[in-house]
């Protein structure tokens, strides 16, 4: 029973204590005046009566009521119900009050002068119980009695109120009356452990919404600060009550103040968590709280500050909870979309809804805590149960170790309370206990089905509602309210009277006396055993999270252990890697501990060295994945084993396994040791009580033990049973049991002190692991760090010093271990109630234990040092290039597999990686060389290397090797030669060494200047690379002078700068390059400025020599070849040539990045050029770079226009401008320039005015008219593709993307609508696909097309009279290429394997958009080729003229001119277009420190890839092989040669690189130019040569550019692990030589197999399996060598064979047109051209072109064309066959058929004889398989044979099936046929 009210008070306004309008309240009267013993009077109530402060108001306010909650010092809550009304004060009272405040006399006039002011007065009721409505009624009644002057004394009412007693719980119903004619019914809840919430929870959800409340709920559980704001006090109280109600079964244990008075606002800055409510009136003061979550109930918002992170419920719980809550709160949502929504979907009444929400949260907690009882450790049963929760095991079994929310909840105070309250096994149970024990199964089955969950929730809600309202039909309440009249007349009412204390006190005393005489109420407590529910293990396994480990893996682990104990070490060694891999899984680790357990006999297992080594390795591997909290109990299971397994080291010295497994976090974690200790104590205590039970019960428990989870059941069950019996035992029995338990705990503590010293004291006691393992922090923190200076309890210190051991060298280790153990012992002994004497004894023991252990360890350490170390593979030295030197000594590393699967054995074959070896850093490359870790391939050598200059990304990684248990630091190095090295440094490599390695690598990768690169430093002493000590002291001066030079170079005539460099000394001769450069630069800055220089002074003697050098450059040779200017008139003018070689740029003054000599129109003087160049970016004005020898159309290149020049460029010349401005005049000159180019074209000069296409074609085209008409629409289609129109050509690549097809608006292009009509021929084509004749005559064609950048040409208007046209296209910008390349590298060489389907190779390749970029470049190039081929000139004017422009221009020349497809031509092309025209190789390749930030952009690689794509489609057109392209792709980034360094000829001259190559070769083995190197190599070996090379005359190539026709270049994918990249040829040769020398000796073995295994990623395929011709040439060479002949150059041999083959062909080809297999050339031309045109015209689809796209040009995407990729598909003529011999023969038909002439074809390749109706026939009429032919013999004429033919012309062919009779034209022919067939037969 409990009092309804403890105290009743009247609180009024304190007139005496007013301070400047801030009033105070004071307690006028309080009953009873004496404090109750069981509940002292709470202080400070007057503050809570008016939380916003006591104030006087001019108008009366309505009475108000709210309940505040105060918490006293014993954390008991007092509910203070405040009923406030307002009483008038007349002025006299105020004046009186003020007069007494003498200080404020002068303020009298400031008082409100109204007739009356009102002061608040509160009636307050303080209670332990929370009955808001009852309190409201009682206080209201008292007020009513007072106001309406009812005939009842107030004292009686208050006396009755204070003496009213009601039961606390049990579901009873009490009717109370206060004696004023009132009646109330109070219902008590059935179970007082469940909170009572009324409808406050539902209100809270209504005010804030589901998500917000869930945030608050999670915040409260994870101990954040929460503040509610509202303008209503009652709502604040309700919201706080609601929040606590949904937290059940957890109880909130921090500050809880639902209504905080304004005066106490500073409480909000407390550091502890809280739930507090504050009136919105104080909102502004809450703004600066940084870590408080503010919930505004009135506005429905929850504000979470940025610095606060709330961990939310784990998924899928969160989602499911939200779903169910929304079904409760808003049931209409589900049927909102139904056509016929049911009528009954109204939400429940508020009271019910409230319980439903609470049901949801109960369900939620049951899921969160399911199985918690299985993780309780009971460590004492008597006198009180002591229970601990094993958090790690709980999280581990739930597989939620990573979950933030649950971790925080389990660590929180609320959960600690939960464990101590609900842990005991024998107590009263409630709804939650039942739910979490008996409904787990149901919850799990229903969790995914919201409707079933909803039903369950409704059942729970029903129970909750019943708990609060046990009696449904409540008797009527009857409480008077004040009458209207009473409230109105209240103005003249009397104030609330003082009450008679004596009268009230009498009531109270009377009631107390009555209680004393009444019999005591016995509350029957229903205690019982708490059910545990199903064990956790089952729950998780059924979810399948854990059972990922297959039985096979466990089998492997078991077998390996068996092998070890049976001493089959070799078998064990083979299984070891698999075991270590398997041990990543939990099941395998548990299996390991169980297996090892079985081999322990009497607590010992003695092993030999090798066994010990393996077992320790497995233990380490098992422990390595254990987190520090050991959630799966693996470390716990291993703990007894590490003290059991041992090996004998020598006389009486044994080394135990624990000394080798100490490196793990687990052992230094206090929580781990506590959990271990408690679980051991629990099992011992259980054993203790099992013995005391009688025999039958013992058997019973043993049976239980046999069941899966016997132990825990029995421990808690036993405890529950013992607790039940406890009161019945005698005092002696009780004492004996307590004593037994205590000594059990004590003995365990000693045992653990020993165990901990084993695992914490390192083998080498000079190393302190505890101090080393972590930064020293707080013991309890999870980061397992230990305070070493603060001692747990000062006694530890004193014992420590008494112990007498003061060993100098080991004292620090000993001390820190002793402290750690002491702290552990203190904690567990205090928790488990060990007596103080025992604790002291322990503290005395610990130092001795530690010291003894240290002594035994010293001996073990000494002995273990004598064991021979485990052998590591010896490091292999790599072969180096001449001039390549090691910068650092070899560092032992492991090469870790990356995302490429070939080498890891996943795709078959043994795993080559991981490999163990060393990393070598040379001044040129980074090389790994080593052997695979897998013992099955241990004898192979693995090499992986890349040039240091190609390093694009380096990042640190931490690597866990499967073989070792330690995590090592490693590096991941990515190179743009498509190589990736993931290396982990061996433990023998010090970490500072690794750092030095990184620094050196960076220095080499980004040298200060291009002279630091390998190409320049090679051949000098390598010291320059490493030392770097000779740097200038004052860097700042150097940069200053650099900047000076830069500005000087801008202002001074360039010749001054370069003067010193024209005949520069070589680097070797310079004393110190750097200083000379510096002095040079500074001297430059003092030179004259430009104004004083005239043009005449520019050429001087030193330059003339330069000029002659320039003339010898490649470009000039090419210009001569093209007839664009000859040497004779290179420096003079000759009028008849349309173009001249201009020397305007010889000093690089006009354009720094152009070559010295340029081709410009004859008519343009140099002065004009100097003006024009300003309109173009980087001054790169249009120059001619190639001319079509047939149509004389020219190809020009330039940069894009400057933005300001664009509009001027298109202004019509007759625009009305009064004075021509600067811009205008230049634009006129520009037009003049373009006009000059146009007029240089013969087609223009010869035709009158504007030309029509047909006239042009007939006059100037070498091909016939018709063929060109067929070709014409091709351009139109191309144009459409390039500029993208709505009617896109089928098959073009037009995914939008960054730059799919370049689409204009609907018209062909937004800028110039008639380009479209002119080029695309939009009229309807004829049925066969060719456009109509008339259309051609109407189409006009421009003389000059300008390929410009769309973005730049905005706003230009085209003049109809101009003879040029602009084709706007979108170009890829450099950033796109850079990003695309990064993604391409990641796709081709992924850094880690992934199973994500979105990360598959094809997907990544597509996302990189690399193929789309190639498509783009090729598409534009093909368009330009077409335009040039039809006789229009083209000017490519894109970006800065040195990236895309260069790509397009070079590809156009390659496609149009066969010369560039030879070795010399390609070299010339690259030298001319890429090197001379200033592609910025150094900048784009990020070769120096300066360009590091710009990153690597492979523009040249993109070009090479395009060439590779063309090469695939036209394999017979290129003299060089694919390998040649790969070689260039590799070496253009390798910096081995100087060819691709620097950004322009100007820079090369400045450094003296350009002309040094001639005549002054210092060391012949060091090649400075890649071309020389290729030439030399080409002489030695045919590696660069393409045997299929048989070019056409003047063949123009038109490759397919659709993405479907492009292939990924194998350069990006291939790898040769046996020798590294094959592009440094010297290394290849050397390795072969080494290999040849070795096998001489041990050749005694049996017969050698001829078979050789070829591994795709290991062997170099071209070397191991060379193609036939290479193989024959090699054999020839080796034979010549054997015979002692001087071997011929391979090229000569090849050429000889070729010529003999040609002559044979000529001999054979008289009667037919046969062609040899390889050398055929005439046919292929016909084949290609025919194919192209036929298909253009739509006829070709009927021809079966059995060719793959790769094989030749004829393949177009014809729909449904069958593609056969057979061996000989690459060499085939039109009829898709190969003709070795052919001609007409008469053949005798079958029986009774006449002789007919047929066209016969003998096909060697397909090995058959075919015959056709006639020579033109495409359909084969019959086939004779030569395989079936038995003989060919001369025949005799038979009946019906053709007349007048000699007898010898007949011959018979006998097959297995029949005899064929043939007749040739004459005897000679017959002989030829017979020989040919005979040859075929013998060849076969």
GROMACS .gro file of N, CA, C and O in nm, residues 378 381-382 425-426 685-686 688-690 692-693 697 715-729 733 737 741:
model
  124
  378UNK      N    1   2.708  -1.663  -1.462
  378UNK     CA    2   2.674  -1.648  -1.320
  378UNK      C    3   2.799  -1.685  -1.241
  378UNK      O    4   2.852  -1.795  -1.254
  381UNK      N    5   2.648  -1.749  -0.660
  381UNK     CA    6   2.506  -1.774  -0.640
  381UNK      C    7   2.466  -1.725  -0.501
  381UNK      O    8   2.363  -1.661  -0.483
  382UNK      N    9   2.552  -1.752  -0.402
  382UNK     CA   10   2.522  -1.709  -0.265
  382UNK      C   11   2.622  -1.606  -0.222
  382UNK      O   12   2.736  -1.609  -0.268
  425UNK      N   13   1.833  -1.559  -1.209
  425UNK     CA   14   1.753  -1.664  -1.271
  425UNK      C   15   1.625  -1.695  -1.193
  425UNK      O   16   1.538  -1.765  -1.242
  426UNK      N   17   1.614  -1.641  -1.069
  426UNK     CA   18   1.496  -1.675  -0.988
  426UNK      C   19   1.431  -1.545  -0.944
  426UNK      O   20   1.481  -1.477  -0.855
  685UNK      N   21   3.180  -2.328  -1.059
  685UNK     CA   22   3.073  -2.318  -0.958
  685UNK      C   23   2.962  -2.418  -0.990
  685UNK      O   24   2.905  -2.482  -0.902
  686UNK      N   25   2.939  -2.432  -1.120
  686UNK     CA   26   2.838  -2.530  -1.160
  686UNK      C   27   2.881  -2.669  -1.112
  686UNK      O   28   2.802  -2.745  -1.055
  688UNK      N   29   3.068  -2.737  -0.866
  688UNK     CA   30   3.059  -2.739  -0.720
  688UNK      C   31   2.919  -2.783  -0.676
  688UNK      O   32   2.901  -2.870  -0.592
  689UNK      N   33   2.816  -2.725  -0.739
  689UNK     CA   34   2.679  -2.757  -0.696
  689UNK      C   35   2.631  -2.888  -0.753
  689UNK      O   36   2.545  -2.954  -0.698
  690UNK      N   37   2.687  -2.927  -0.867
  690UNK     CA   38   2.647  -3.057  -0.921
  690UNK      C   39   2.688  -3.167  -0.824
  690UNK      O   40   2.619  -3.266  -0.807
  692UNK      N   41   2.707  -3.141  -0.504
  692UNK     CA   42   2.624  -3.143  -0.382
  692UNK      C   43   2.487  -3.205  -0.408
  692UNK      O   44   2.422  -3.250  -0.317
  693UNK      N   45   2.441  -3.202  -0.534
  693UNK     CA   46   2.310  -3.263  -0.561
  693UNK      C   47   2.321  -3.414  -0.538
  693UNK      O   48   2.429  -3.472  -0.540
  697UNK      N   49   2.006  -3.668  -0.955
  697UNK     CA   50   2.005  -3.539  -1.024
  697UNK      C   51   2.133  -3.521  -1.104
  697UNK      O   52   2.135  -3.461  -1.208
  715UNK      N   53   2.383  -2.423  -1.561
  715UNK     CA   54   2.438  -2.322  -1.470
  715UNK      C   55   2.329  -2.229  -1.419
  715UNK      O   56   2.314  -2.208  -1.299
  716UNK      N   57   2.250  -2.175  -1.510
  716UNK     CA   58   2.145  -2.083  -1.463
  716UNK      C   59   2.036  -2.159  -1.388
  716UNK      O   60   1.979  -2.109  -1.290
  717UNK      N   61   2.008  -2.281  -1.433
  717UNK     CA   62   1.905  -2.360  -1.364
  717UNK      C   63   1.946  -2.391  -1.221
  717UNK      O   64   1.868  -2.376  -1.127
  718UNK      N   65   2.071  -2.434  -1.211
  718UNK     CA   66   2.122  -2.464  -1.078
  718UNK      C   67   2.108  -2.343  -0.988
  718UNK      O   68   2.063  -2.350  -0.874
  719UNK      N   69   2.150  -2.228  -1.043
  719UNK     CA   70   2.147  -2.106  -0.962
  719UNK      C   71   2.005  -2.078  -0.917
  719UNK      O   72   1.979  -2.044  -0.801
  720UNK      N   73   1.911  -2.096  -1.010
  720UNK     CA   74   1.772  -2.065  -0.978
  720UNK      C   75   1.724  -2.159  -0.865
  720UNK      O   76   1.661  -2.117  -0.768
  721UNK      N   77   1.761  -2.285  -0.880
  721UNK     CA   78   1.722  -2.385  -0.781
  721UNK      C   79   1.781  -2.349  -0.644
  721UNK      O   80   1.713  -2.349  -0.541
  722UNK      N   81   1.911  -2.314  -0.645
  722UNK     CA   82   1.980  -2.279  -0.519
  722UNK      C   83   1.916  -2.157  -0.456
  722UNK      O   84   1.897  -2.151  -0.335
  723UNK      N   85   1.882  -2.057  -0.541
  723UNK     CA   86   1.818  -1.937  -0.485
  723UNK      C   87   1.685  -1.971  -0.419
  723UNK      O   88   1.646  -1.913  -0.319
  724UNK      N   89   1.615  -2.066  -0.478
  724UNK     CA   90   1.486  -2.103  -0.421
  724UNK      C   91   1.504  -2.170  -0.284
  724UNK      O   92   1.428  -2.145  -0.190
  725UNK      N   93   1.611  -2.251  -0.274
  725UNK     CA   94   1.632  -2.325  -0.150
  725UNK      C   95   1.696  -2.241  -0.040
  725UNK      O   96   1.689  -2.275   0.077
  726UNK      N   97   1.763  -2.135  -0.080
  726UNK     CA   98   1.845  -2.055   0.013
  726UNK      C   99   1.774  -2.024   0.145
  726UNK      O  100   1.827  -2.052   0.253
  727UNK      N  101   1.649  -1.969   0.142
  727UNK     CA  102   1.586  -1.932   0.271
  727UNK      C  103   1.565  -2.055   0.361
  727UNK      O  104   1.557  -2.041   0.482
  728UNK      N  105   1.558  -2.173   0.303
  728UNK     CA  106   1.527  -2.291   0.387
  728UNK      C  107   1.651  -2.349   0.453
  728UNK      O  108   1.641  -2.439   0.535
  729UNK      N  109   1.772  -2.299   0.412
  729UNK     CA  110   1.894  -2.360   0.466
  729UNK      C  111   1.924  -2.305   0.605
  729UNK      O  112   1.889  -2.192   0.639
  733UNK      N  113   2.493  -2.396   0.700
  733UNK     CA  114   2.496  -2.439   0.559
  733UNK      C  115   2.520  -2.318   0.469
  733UNK      O  116   2.600  -2.322   0.376
  737UNK      N  117   2.842  -2.262   0.211
  737UNK     CA  118   2.833  -2.246   0.066
  737UNK      C  119   2.901  -2.117   0.020
  737UNK      O  120   2.970  -2.116  -0.081
  741UNK      N  121   3.218  -2.103  -0.249
  741UNK     CA  122   3.216  -2.024  -0.374
  741UNK      C  123   3.332  -1.926  -0.377
  741UNK      O  124   3.400  -1.909  -0.478
   0.00000   0.00000   0.00000
